[in-house]
Amino acid sequence: MIKRAPSMFVVRHALSSPSARCRSLRTHTSPVRYIQSSSRPRLPPLAFAFDIDGVLLRGPHTIPAARRALDMLNGVNPMGVTIPFILLTNGGGLGEEARRHKLSSQLGVEIHSNQIVQAHTILKSVVHKYADKPVLVLGGRNDEIRKVAEDYGFKHAYTTLDVLAWKPEVWPFHNLTPEERASVKPADFSGIPISAIFVFHDPRNWSLDIQVILDVIRSRGIVGGPYLDPSPTSNQQSLPPVELVLCNPDLLWKSDFPQPRLGQGAFREAFQAVYQAVVGARYPCVQYGKPTKATYEFAESVLRDRLEEFSGDRVDEMPRVYMIADNPESDIAGANAAGWPSVLVKTGVYDPSRGPPTHTPSYIAEDVEEAVRWAIEREMRK
Ligand code: G3P
Ligand code: MG
């Protein structure tokens, strides 16, 4: 039984009573419990950013400690307060609304779409630059990612399957499946200048995707057009160089297979290796996703919006944000650079038998439940 905290804290929330918790989907909708220590109500001193793969989930399976950890945030903690959190993942593939439904049932806690930062969520902050321009979007099956891109505001989003349907000779080694053909948007790419390429999520057909990216870049947007000197300094081109934007740098990630799997970062390296071999240089690209500064700043703004929504007030002093994660290269490196305390768990990519992590966390825990308890008690001691 978790010890009750001294009286300076406001009363526990009705939801913490056992019967309330047993209901199917525990809600986290109640306003964040404030610490009443002066005239102005204050938020709890901490908040959490949870990584998903390797911390809460392993592939389709929910890690048992995840539900207990989220229970603690729901008021079942020494502070007796509801502690705010967001989910910060390099995963993706679905819109935030669809993802929240899926996660809510996997975790047994109601998650809100403004609580989720996926690898491509940050593109909502740049879509205004591309809304009316033709772009190529990659990742996921069939046209799943086109639907996400259109929801974000990309009005002319094409997939590599659209290109293959237009001219099968673009990649003679793959015949569209009936499902893929049904997802295609007919188009004549000889007249569509692709301005940018967005890799939203893990590509499913690396060879086709690498071929089409190469064609788009080398022809400065017109698939099948003459190959032009791709170097940004070349002045023979009327068309600007095509932007290449990737959303997840993870080389490896943890699913339900014993060993980590190749991630979108491995796709990036495969593309760059081919590009280097063919053109003789790496192609400059924009990289989002953990550990990038842009993604951590974006995540902090998402958390601030959520706290302001709850408190109905401006949040001047952000609570300390604890990053709970399994990947030293992406999660811990990013948290350290953002000045966030972090806890590395042993349920994912990080394997303690391979020595100390490449980036040092504030603490190493067996799992997310121990991580949350450690952070709360650390704040209690402060
Ligand atoms: O594809 C997702 C993977 O790279 C990692 O996801 O939740 O551990 O950041 P996550
Ligand atoms: Mg992870």
mmCIF file of C-alpha atoms in Angstrom, residues 116-315:
data_model
loop_
_atom_site.group_PDB
_atom_site.id
_atom_site.type_symbol
_atom_site.label_atom_id
_atom_site.label_comp_id
_atom_site.label_asym_id
_atom_site.label_seq_id
_atom_site.Cartn_x
_atom_site.Cartn_y
_atom_site.Cartn_z
ATOM 1 C CA ILE A 116 -0.001 11.682 -28.377
ATOM 2 C CA VAL A 117 3.126 12.792 -30.237
ATOM 3 C CA GLN A 118 3.934 10.333 -33.012
ATOM 4 C CA ALA A 119 6.971 10.562 -35.308
ATOM 5 C CA HIS A 120 4.952 12.476 -37.947
ATOM 6 C CA THR A 121 2.735 14.588 -35.664
ATOM 7 C CA ILE A 122 5.281 17.441 -35.924
ATOM 8 C CA LEU A 123 4.466 17.699 -39.663
ATOM 9 C CA LYS A 124 1.247 19.459 -38.622
ATOM 10 C CA SER A 125 3.510 22.415 -37.813
ATOM 11 C CA VAL A 126 5.066 22.567 -41.310
ATOM 12 C CA VAL A 127 2.176 21.470 -43.571
ATOM 13 C CA HIS A 128 1.276 25.091 -44.374
ATOM 14 C CA LYS A 129 4.419 25.249 -46.565
ATOM 15 C CA TYR A 130 3.343 22.278 -48.711
ATOM 16 C CA ALA A 131 -0.469 22.227 -48.506
ATOM 17 C CA ASP A 132 -0.971 23.166 -52.172
ATOM 18 C CA LYS A 133 2.131 21.469 -53.584
ATOM 19 C CA PRO A 134 2.451 17.877 -54.864
ATOM 20 C CA VAL A 135 4.358 15.755 -52.337
ATOM 21 C CA LEU A 136 5.340 12.096 -52.075
ATOM 22 C CA VAL A 137 4.417 10.403 -48.795
ATOM 23 C CA LEU A 138 5.940 7.096 -47.663
ATOM 24 C CA GLY A 139 5.335 4.502 -44.982
ATOM 25 C CA GLY A 140 2.734 2.005 -43.874
ATOM 26 C CA ARG A 141 0.528 -0.149 -46.068
ATOM 27 C CA ASN A 142 -1.392 0.920 -49.191
ATOM 28 C CA ASP A 143 -2.674 4.491 -48.772
ATOM 29 C CA GLU A 144 -2.846 4.561 -44.945
ATOM 30 C CA ILE A 145 -0.247 7.331 -44.867
ATOM 31 C CA ARG A 146 -1.924 9.347 -47.613
ATOM 32 C CA LYS A 147 -5.033 9.518 -45.382
ATOM 33 C CA VAL A 148 -2.939 10.759 -42.444
ATOM 34 C CA ALA A 149 -1.217 13.322 -44.690
ATOM 35 C CA GLU A 150 -4.555 14.563 -46.041
ATOM 36 C CA ASP A 151 -5.905 14.865 -42.506
ATOM 37 C CA TYR A 152 -2.894 17.028 -41.674
ATOM 38 C CA GLY A 153 -3.646 19.286 -44.668
ATOM 39 C CA PHE A 154 -1.474 17.956 -47.510
ATOM 40 C CA LYS A 155 -3.858 18.370 -50.471
ATOM 41 C CA HIS A 156 -1.744 16.648 -53.119
ATOM 42 C CA ALA A 157 -0.184 13.600 -51.451
ATOM 43 C CA TYR A 158 0.996 10.750 -53.673
ATOM 44 C CA THR A 159 2.423 7.352 -52.817
ATOM 45 C CA THR A 160 5.063 5.233 -54.565
ATOM 46 C CA LEU A 161 2.242 2.778 -55.381
ATOM 47 C CA ASP A 162 0.535 5.599 -57.345
ATOM 48 C CA VAL A 163 3.774 6.017 -59.327
ATOM 49 C CA LEU A 164 4.057 2.264 -59.954
ATOM 50 C CA ALA A 165 0.420 2.117 -61.097
ATOM 51 C CA TRP A 166 1.118 5.001 -63.515
ATOM 52 C CA LYS A 167 4.191 3.260 -65.058
ATOM 53 C CA PRO A 168 4.902 -0.332 -63.902
ATOM 54 C CA GLU A 169 8.278 -0.119 -65.628
ATOM 55 C CA VAL A 170 9.353 2.323 -62.914
ATOM 56 C CA TRP A 171 10.060 -0.808 -60.841
ATOM 57 C CA PRO A 172 9.691 -4.048 -62.830
ATOM 58 C CA PHE A 173 10.218 -6.258 -59.754
ATOM 59 C CA HIS A 174 6.893 -5.652 -58.030
ATOM 60 C CA ASN A 175 3.360 -6.214 -59.306
ATOM 61 C CA LEU A 176 0.666 -4.318 -57.454
ATOM 62 C CA THR A 177 -1.488 -6.563 -55.296
ATOM 63 C CA PRO A 178 -5.277 -6.116 -55.697
ATOM 64 C CA GLU A 179 -5.278 -4.326 -52.305
ATOM 65 C CA GLU A 180 -2.503 -1.967 -53.391
ATOM 66 C CA ARG A 181 -4.206 -1.304 -56.732
ATOM 67 C CA ALA A 182 -7.428 -0.440 -54.905
ATOM 68 C CA SER A 183 -5.516 2.173 -52.844
ATOM 69 C CA VAL A 184 -4.017 3.911 -55.857
ATOM 70 C CA LYS A 185 -4.839 7.542 -56.874
ATOM 71 C CA PRO A 186 -4.571 7.703 -60.691
ATOM 72 C CA ALA A 187 -2.177 10.446 -61.872
ATOM 73 C CA ASP A 188 0.135 11.309 -64.785
ATOM 74 C CA PHE A 189 3.444 12.031 -63.052
ATOM 75 C CA SER A 190 5.045 13.413 -66.232
ATOM 76 C CA GLY A 191 3.248 16.650 -65.362
ATOM 77 C CA ILE A 192 3.442 16.618 -61.555
ATOM 78 C CA PRO A 193 6.521 18.334 -60.072
ATOM 79 C CA ILE A 194 6.956 16.659 -56.672
ATOM 80 C CA SER A 195 8.281 19.391 -54.337
ATOM 81 C CA ALA A 196 9.072 17.268 -51.282
ATOM 82 C CA ILE A 197 9.241 13.681 -50.041
ATOM 83 C CA PHE A 198 7.966 12.863 -46.543
ATOM 84 C CA VAL A 199 8.807 9.526 -44.931
ATOM 85 C CA PHE A 200 6.050 9.463 -42.317
ATOM 86 C CA HIS A 201 6.399 5.877 -41.144
ATOM 87 C CA ASP A 202 8.355 2.654 -41.785
ATOM 88 C CA PRO A 203 8.290 1.962 -45.567
ATOM 89 C CA ARG A 204 6.970 -1.482 -46.534
ATOM 90 C CA ASN A 205 8.644 -1.862 -49.952
ATOM 91 C CA TRP A 206 12.192 -0.517 -49.559
ATOM 92 C CA SER A 207 13.340 -1.320 -53.078
ATOM 93 C CA LEU A 208 10.383 0.352 -54.822
ATOM 94 C CA ASP A 209 10.529 3.316 -52.453
ATOM 95 C CA ILE A 210 14.292 3.824 -52.871
ATOM 96 C CA GLN A 211 13.945 3.661 -56.675
ATOM 97 C CA VAL A 212 11.140 6.245 -56.761
ATOM 98 C CA ILE A 213 12.862 8.592 -54.261
ATOM 99 C CA LEU A 214 15.999 8.418 -56.420
ATOM 100 C CA ASP A 215 13.975 9.201 -59.581
ATOM 101 C CA VAL A 216 12.171 12.134 -57.980
ATOM 102 C CA ILE A 217 15.386 13.635 -56.572
ATOM 103 C CA ARG A 218 17.510 13.129 -59.687
ATOM 104 C CA SER A 219 14.841 14.621 -61.977
ATOM 105 C CA ARG A 220 14.096 17.417 -59.502
ATOM 106 C CA GLY A 221 10.519 16.291 -59.051
ATOM 107 C CA ILE A 222 9.370 14.936 -62.416
ATOM 108 C CA VAL A 223 9.419 11.118 -62.254
ATOM 109 C CA GLY A 224 10.874 9.818 -65.514
ATOM 110 C CA GLY A 225 12.196 13.268 -66.423
ATOM 111 C CA PRO A 226 15.852 13.747 -67.422
ATOM 112 C CA TYR A 227 18.306 13.323 -64.551
ATOM 113 C CA LEU A 228 19.667 16.744 -63.593
ATOM 114 C CA ASP A 229 22.707 17.574 -61.524
ATOM 115 C CA PRO A 230 21.216 17.173 -58.020
ATOM 116 C CA SER A 231 23.716 19.376 -56.206
ATOM 117 C CA PRO A 232 21.892 22.351 -54.666
ATOM 118 C CA THR A 233 24.541 24.737 -56.069
ATOM 119 C CA SER A 234 24.037 23.701 -59.700
ATOM 120 C CA ASN A 235 22.510 26.585 -61.677
ATOM 121 C CA GLN A 236 21.316 24.610 -64.693
ATOM 122 C CA GLN A 237 18.058 23.720 -63.052
ATOM 123 C CA SER A 238 14.863 25.676 -63.117
ATOM 124 C CA LEU A 239 13.338 23.357 -60.521
ATOM 125 C CA PRO A 240 14.486 23.660 -56.890
ATOM 126 C CA PRO A 241 16.027 20.578 -55.264
ATOM 127 C CA VAL A 242 13.429 18.206 -53.828
ATOM 128 C CA GLU A 243 13.238 18.259 -50.017
ATOM 129 C CA LEU A 244 13.608 14.918 -48.267
ATOM 130 C CA VAL A 245 12.002 14.816 -44.797
ATOM 131 C CA LEU A 246 12.255 11.798 -42.494
ATOM 132 C CA CYS A 247 10.275 11.447 -39.266
ATOM 133 C CA ASN A 248 11.981 8.646 -37.335
ATOM 134 C CA PRO A 249 15.780 8.165 -37.080
ATOM 135 C CA ASP A 250 15.649 4.865 -35.170
ATOM 136 C CA LEU A 251 17.999 2.284 -36.648
ATOM 137 C CA LEU A 252 16.558 -0.330 -34.279
ATOM 138 C CA TRP A 253 13.370 -0.681 -32.247
ATOM 139 C CA LYS A 254 11.846 -3.292 -29.982
ATOM 140 C CA SER A 255 8.767 -5.240 -31.060
ATOM 141 C CA ASP A 256 7.704 -8.710 -29.906
ATOM 142 C CA PHE A 257 10.702 -10.452 -31.548
ATOM 143 C CA PRO A 258 13.567 -11.379 -29.169
ATOM 144 C CA GLN A 259 16.053 -9.136 -30.997
ATOM 145 C CA PRO A 260 15.443 -5.469 -31.960
ATOM 146 C CA ARG A 261 14.111 -4.852 -35.508
ATOM 147 C CA LEU A 262 15.331 -2.476 -38.213
ATOM 148 C CA GLY A 263 13.567 0.887 -38.085
ATOM 149 C CA GLN A 264 13.050 3.863 -40.376
ATOM 150 C CA GLY A 265 16.620 4.983 -39.710
ATOM 151 C CA ALA A 266 17.832 1.791 -41.370
ATOM 152 C CA PHE A 267 15.692 2.659 -44.406
ATOM 153 C CA ARG A 268 17.308 6.108 -44.478
ATOM 154 C CA GLU A 269 20.785 4.528 -44.409
ATOM 155 C CA ALA A 270 19.845 2.051 -47.138
ATOM 156 C CA PHE A 271 18.632 4.919 -49.332
ATOM 157 C CA GLN A 272 21.712 7.037 -48.620
ATOM 158 C CA ALA A 273 24.012 4.082 -49.403
ATOM 159 C CA VAL A 274 22.366 3.630 -52.809
ATOM 160 C CA TYR A 275 22.348 7.391 -53.448
ATOM 161 C CA GLN A 276 26.025 7.638 -52.471
ATOM 162 C CA ALA A 277 26.886 4.707 -54.776
ATOM 163 C CA VAL A 278 24.965 6.211 -57.717
ATOM 164 C CA VAL A 279 25.582 9.946 -57.263
ATOM 165 C CA GLY A 280 28.695 9.979 -55.098
ATOM 166 C CA ALA A 281 27.370 11.910 -52.082
ATOM 167 C CA ARG A 282 24.710 11.632 -49.368
ATOM 168 C CA TYR A 283 21.510 13.583 -50.029
ATOM 169 C CA PRO A 284 20.766 16.350 -47.510
ATOM 170 C CA CYS A 285 17.595 15.611 -45.567
ATOM 171 C CA VAL A 286 15.494 17.070 -42.748
ATOM 172 C CA GLN A 287 15.303 14.667 -39.803
ATOM 173 C CA TYR A 288 12.521 14.748 -37.201
ATOM 174 C CA GLY A 289 11.779 12.312 -34.395
ATOM 175 C CA LYS A 290 13.551 11.609 -31.087
ATOM 176 C CA PRO A 291 16.341 12.644 -30.313
ATOM 177 C CA THR A 292 15.944 15.748 -32.488
ATOM 178 C CA LYS A 293 15.596 19.105 -30.733
ATOM 179 C CA ALA A 294 12.597 19.966 -32.930
ATOM 180 C CA THR A 295 10.636 16.934 -31.710
ATOM 181 C CA TYR A 296 11.374 17.520 -28.011
ATOM 182 C CA GLU A 297 10.417 21.189 -28.311
ATOM 183 C CA PHE A 298 7.249 20.171 -30.153
ATOM 184 C CA ALA A 299 6.456 17.584 -27.451
ATOM 185 C CA GLU A 300 6.965 20.185 -24.713
ATOM 186 C CA SER A 301 4.517 22.517 -26.466
ATOM 187 C CA VAL A 302 1.975 19.679 -26.743
ATOM 188 C CA LEU A 303 2.319 18.986 -23.010
ATOM 189 C CA ARG A 304 2.015 22.702 -22.170
ATOM 190 C CA ASP A 305 -1.179 22.973 -24.263
ATOM 191 C CA ARG A 306 -2.588 19.984 -22.425
ATOM 192 C CA LEU A 307 -1.785 21.480 -19.006
ATOM 193 C CA GLU A 308 -3.261 24.829 -19.999
ATOM 194 C CA GLU A 309 -6.367 23.068 -21.281
ATOM 195 C CA PHE A 310 -6.757 21.409 -17.903
ATOM 196 C CA SER A 311 -5.846 24.326 -15.733
ATOM 197 C CA GLY A 312 -7.739 26.776 -17.915
ATOM 198 C CA ASP A 313 -4.809 29.022 -17.222
ATOM 199 C CA ARG A 314 -1.428 29.926 -18.729
ATOM 200 C CA VAL A 315 1.292 27.608 -17.476
#
